[in-house]
Amino acid sequence: MFLKIHHSPEMGDVVAVCDRELLNTTITHGDLRVTVTEGFYGTTHADEAAVTEALLRGDNVNLMGERAVGVAVKMGLITRADCIMIGSVPHAQIYRL
């Protein structure tokens, strides 16, 4: 997986995680097109432990892909029903208010 933490005074820490094979690809579903970029998801490789730690600290979370979503499901932060599918790729966002 790839992990990037964006620090924002307005939004707190935004944690972005995507599966390795999705980086620098465009996912489509009908008219919807989502490009998974290094600018947002970063280029830092992260294992499950690093992703888990980041998800515990993040104020907002953006997850793209089976493995990325699977970590949050395993932690009990979301369920599969909380995800949307973009083509065959699960995507979830978590906001802590």
PDB file of N, CA and C in Angstrom, residues 7-44:
ATOM      1  N   HIS A   7      -1.325  17.324   6.361  1.00  0.00           N
ATOM      2  CA  HIS A   7      -1.563  18.103   7.571  1.00  0.00           C
ATOM      3  C   HIS A   7      -2.270  19.395   7.176  1.00  0.00           C
ATOM      4  N   SER A   8      -3.454  19.611   7.741  1.00  0.00           N
ATOM      5  CA  SER A   8      -4.255  20.778   7.391  1.00  0.00           C
ATOM      6  C   SER A   8      -4.786  21.425   8.663  1.00  0.00           C
ATOM      7  N   PRO A   9      -4.555  22.733   8.829  1.00  0.00           N
ATOM      8  CA  PRO A   9      -5.083  23.410  10.021  1.00  0.00           C
ATOM      9  C   PRO A   9      -6.611  23.353  10.076  1.00  0.00           C
ATOM     10  N   GLU A  10      -7.269  23.336   8.922  1.00  0.00           N
ATOM     11  CA  GLU A  10      -8.728  23.337   8.867  1.00  0.00           C
ATOM     12  C   GLU A  10      -9.318  21.938   9.088  1.00  0.00           C
ATOM     13  N   MET A  11      -8.642  20.911   8.572  1.00  0.00           N
ATOM     14  CA  MET A  11      -9.212  19.569   8.585  1.00  0.00           C
ATOM     15  C   MET A  11      -8.449  18.594   9.480  1.00  0.00           C
ATOM     16  N   GLY A  12      -7.372  19.001  10.081  1.00  0.00           N
ATOM     17  CA  GLY A  12      -6.555  18.092  10.869  1.00  0.00           C
ATOM     18  C   GLY A  12      -5.720  17.212   9.949  1.00  0.00           C
ATOM     19  N   ASP A  13      -5.377  16.029  10.402  1.00  0.00           N
ATOM     20  CA  ASP A  13      -4.581  15.106   9.603  1.00  0.00           C
ATOM     21  C   ASP A  13      -5.494  14.280   8.694  1.00  0.00           C
ATOM     22  N   VAL A  14      -5.251  14.374   7.402  1.00  0.00           N
ATOM     23  CA  VAL A  14      -5.999  13.599   6.422  1.00  0.00           C
ATOM     24  C   VAL A  14      -5.099  12.447   5.974  1.00  0.00           C
ATOM     25  N   VAL A  15      -5.527  11.227   6.248  1.00  0.00           N
ATOM     26  CA  VAL A  15      -4.764  10.029   5.917  1.00  0.00           C
ATOM     27  C   VAL A  15      -5.285   9.468   4.601  1.00  0.00           C
ATOM     28  N   ALA A  16      -4.393   9.320   3.633  1.00  0.00           N
ATOM     29  CA  ALA A  16      -4.745   8.769   2.328  1.00  0.00           C
ATOM     30  C   ALA A  16      -3.988   7.459   2.127  1.00  0.00           C
ATOM     31  N   VAL A  17      -4.718   6.386   1.819  1.00  0.00           N
ATOM     32  CA  VAL A  17      -4.109   5.062   1.634  1.00  0.00           C
ATOM     33  C   VAL A  17      -4.706   4.433   0.384  1.00  0.00           C
ATOM     34  N   CYS A  18      -3.828   3.900  -0.468  1.00  0.00           N
ATOM     35  CA  CYS A  18      -4.305   3.160  -1.634  1.00  0.00           C
ATOM     36  C   CYS A  18      -3.484   1.892  -1.817  1.00  0.00           C
ATOM     37  N   ASP A  19      -4.097   0.929  -2.485  1.00  0.00           N
ATOM     38  CA  ASP A  19      -3.377  -0.286  -2.835  1.00  0.00           C
ATOM     39  C   ASP A  19      -2.293   0.044  -3.852  1.00  0.00           C
ATOM     40  N   ARG A  20      -1.195  -0.661  -3.748  1.00  0.00           N
ATOM     41  CA  ARG A  20      -0.011  -0.404  -4.570  1.00  0.00           C
ATOM     42  C   ARG A  20      -0.314  -0.377  -6.061  1.00  0.00           C
ATOM     43  N   GLU A  21      -1.088  -1.334  -6.551  1.00  0.00           N
ATOM     44  CA  GLU A  21      -1.321  -1.436  -7.990  1.00  0.00           C
ATOM     45  C   GLU A  21      -2.255  -0.360  -8.531  1.00  0.00           C
ATOM     46  N   LEU A  22      -2.903   0.390  -7.654  1.00  0.00           N
ATOM     47  CA  LEU A  22      -3.819   1.441  -8.104  1.00  0.00           C
ATOM     48  C   LEU A  22      -3.133   2.785  -8.337  1.00  0.00           C
ATOM     49  N   LEU A  23      -1.948   2.974  -7.745  1.00  0.00           N
ATOM     50  CA  LEU A  23      -1.281   4.271  -7.864  1.00  0.00           C
ATOM     51  C   LEU A  23      -1.005   4.603  -9.321  1.00  0.00           C
ATOM     52  N   ASN A  24      -1.321   5.835  -9.691  1.00  0.00           N
ATOM     53  CA  ASN A  24      -1.133   6.355 -11.047  1.00  0.00           C
ATOM     54  C   ASN A  24      -2.009   5.648 -12.073  1.00  0.00           C
ATOM     55  N   THR A  25      -3.200   5.230 -11.642  1.00  0.00           N
ATOM     56  CA  THR A  25      -4.182   4.674 -12.564  1.00  0.00           C
ATOM     57  C   THR A  25      -5.456   5.503 -12.480  1.00  0.00           C
ATOM     58  N   THR A  26      -6.324   5.331 -13.468  1.00  0.00           N
ATOM     59  CA  THR A  26      -7.634   5.953 -13.453  1.00  0.00           C
ATOM     60  C   THR A  26      -8.678   4.851 -13.407  1.00  0.00           C
ATOM     61  N   ILE A  27      -9.582   4.964 -12.463  1.00  0.00           N
ATOM     62  CA  ILE A  27     -10.648   3.987 -12.273  1.00  0.00           C
ATOM     63  C   ILE A  27     -11.931   4.627 -12.799  1.00  0.00           C
ATOM     64  N   THR A  28     -12.704   3.861 -13.548  1.00  0.00           N
ATOM     65  CA  THR A  28     -13.941   4.404 -14.098  1.00  0.00           C
ATOM     66  C   THR A  28     -15.132   3.543 -13.693  1.00  0.00           C
ATOM     67  N   HIS A  29     -16.267   4.218 -13.601  1.00  0.00           N
ATOM     68  CA  HIS A  29     -17.546   3.543 -13.351  1.00  0.00           C
ATOM     69  C   HIS A  29     -18.613   4.418 -13.998  1.00  0.00           C
ATOM     70  N   GLY A  30     -19.069   4.015 -15.154  1.00  0.00           N
ATOM     71  CA  GLY A  30     -19.995   4.864 -15.904  1.00  0.00           C
ATOM     72  C   GLY A  30     -19.303   6.161 -16.277  1.00  0.00           C
ATOM     73  N   ASP A  31     -19.909   7.274 -15.922  1.00  0.00           N
ATOM     74  CA  ASP A  31     -19.324   8.586 -16.209  1.00  0.00           C
ATOM     75  C   ASP A  31     -18.303   9.034 -15.158  1.00  0.00           C
ATOM     76  N   LEU A  32     -18.203   8.307 -14.075  1.00  0.00           N
ATOM     77  CA  LEU A  32     -17.285   8.671 -12.995  1.00  0.00           C
ATOM     78  C   LEU A  32     -15.877   8.201 -13.319  1.00  0.00           C
ATOM     79  N   ARG A  33     -14.915   9.103 -13.183  1.00  0.00           N
ATOM     80  CA  ARG A  33     -13.497   8.789 -13.397  1.00  0.00           C
ATOM     81  C   ARG A  33     -12.718   9.309 -12.191  1.00  0.00           C
ATOM     82  N   VAL A  34     -11.974   8.426 -11.544  1.00  0.00           N
ATOM     83  CA  VAL A  34     -11.149   8.805 -10.391  1.00  0.00           C
ATOM     84  C   VAL A  34      -9.709   8.434 -10.710  1.00  0.00           C
ATOM     85  N   THR A  35      -8.826   9.429 -10.653  1.00  0.00           N
ATOM     86  CA  THR A  35      -7.405   9.183 -10.876  1.00  0.00           C
ATOM     87  C   THR A  35      -6.707   9.095  -9.525  1.00  0.00           C
ATOM     88  N   VAL A  36      -6.012   8.012  -9.312  1.00  0.00           N
ATOM     89  CA  VAL A  36      -5.310   7.740  -8.050  1.00  0.00           C
ATOM     90  C   VAL A  36      -3.878   8.247  -8.230  1.00  0.00           C
ATOM     91  N   THR A  37      -3.589   9.410  -7.652  1.00  0.00           N
ATOM     92  CA  THR A  37      -2.330  10.094  -7.928  1.00  0.00           C
ATOM     93  C   THR A  37      -1.341  10.025  -6.772  1.00  0.00           C
ATOM     94  N   GLU A  38      -0.059  10.158  -7.131  1.00  0.00           N
ATOM     95  CA  GLU A  38       1.005  10.256  -6.132  1.00  0.00           C
ATOM     96  C   GLU A  38       0.838  11.514  -5.293  1.00  0.00           C
ATOM     97  N   GLY A  39       0.324  12.577  -5.902  1.00  0.00           N
ATOM     98  CA  GLY A  39       0.142  13.825  -5.172  1.00  0.00           C
ATOM     99  C   GLY A  39      -0.753  13.672  -3.962  1.00  0.00           C
ATOM    100  N   PHE A  40      -1.775  12.817  -4.067  1.00  0.00           N
ATOM    101  CA  PHE A  40      -2.690  12.632  -2.950  1.00  0.00           C
ATOM    102  C   PHE A  40      -2.317  11.417  -2.102  1.00  0.00           C
ATOM    103  N   TYR A  41      -2.016  10.285  -2.722  1.00  0.00           N
ATOM    104  CA  TYR A  41      -1.744   9.056  -1.983  1.00  0.00           C
ATOM    105  C   TYR A  41      -0.270   8.861  -1.659  1.00  0.00           C
ATOM    106  N   GLY A  42       0.601   9.668  -2.238  1.00  0.00           N
ATOM    107  CA  GLY A  42       2.013   9.618  -1.902  1.00  0.00           C
ATOM    108  C   GLY A  42       2.760   8.485  -2.582  1.00  0.00           C
ATOM    109  N   THR A  43       4.025   8.374  -2.209  1.00  0.00           N
ATOM    110  CA  THR A  43       4.900   7.336  -2.756  1.00  0.00           C
ATOM    111  C   THR A  43       5.584   6.551  -1.640  1.00  0.00           C
ATOM    112  N   THR A  44       5.096   6.707  -0.415  1.00  0.00           N
ATOM    113  CA  THR A  44       5.665   5.998   0.720  1.00  0.00           C
ATOM    114  C   THR A  44       4.990   4.648   0.876  1.00  0.00           C
TER     115      THR A  44
END
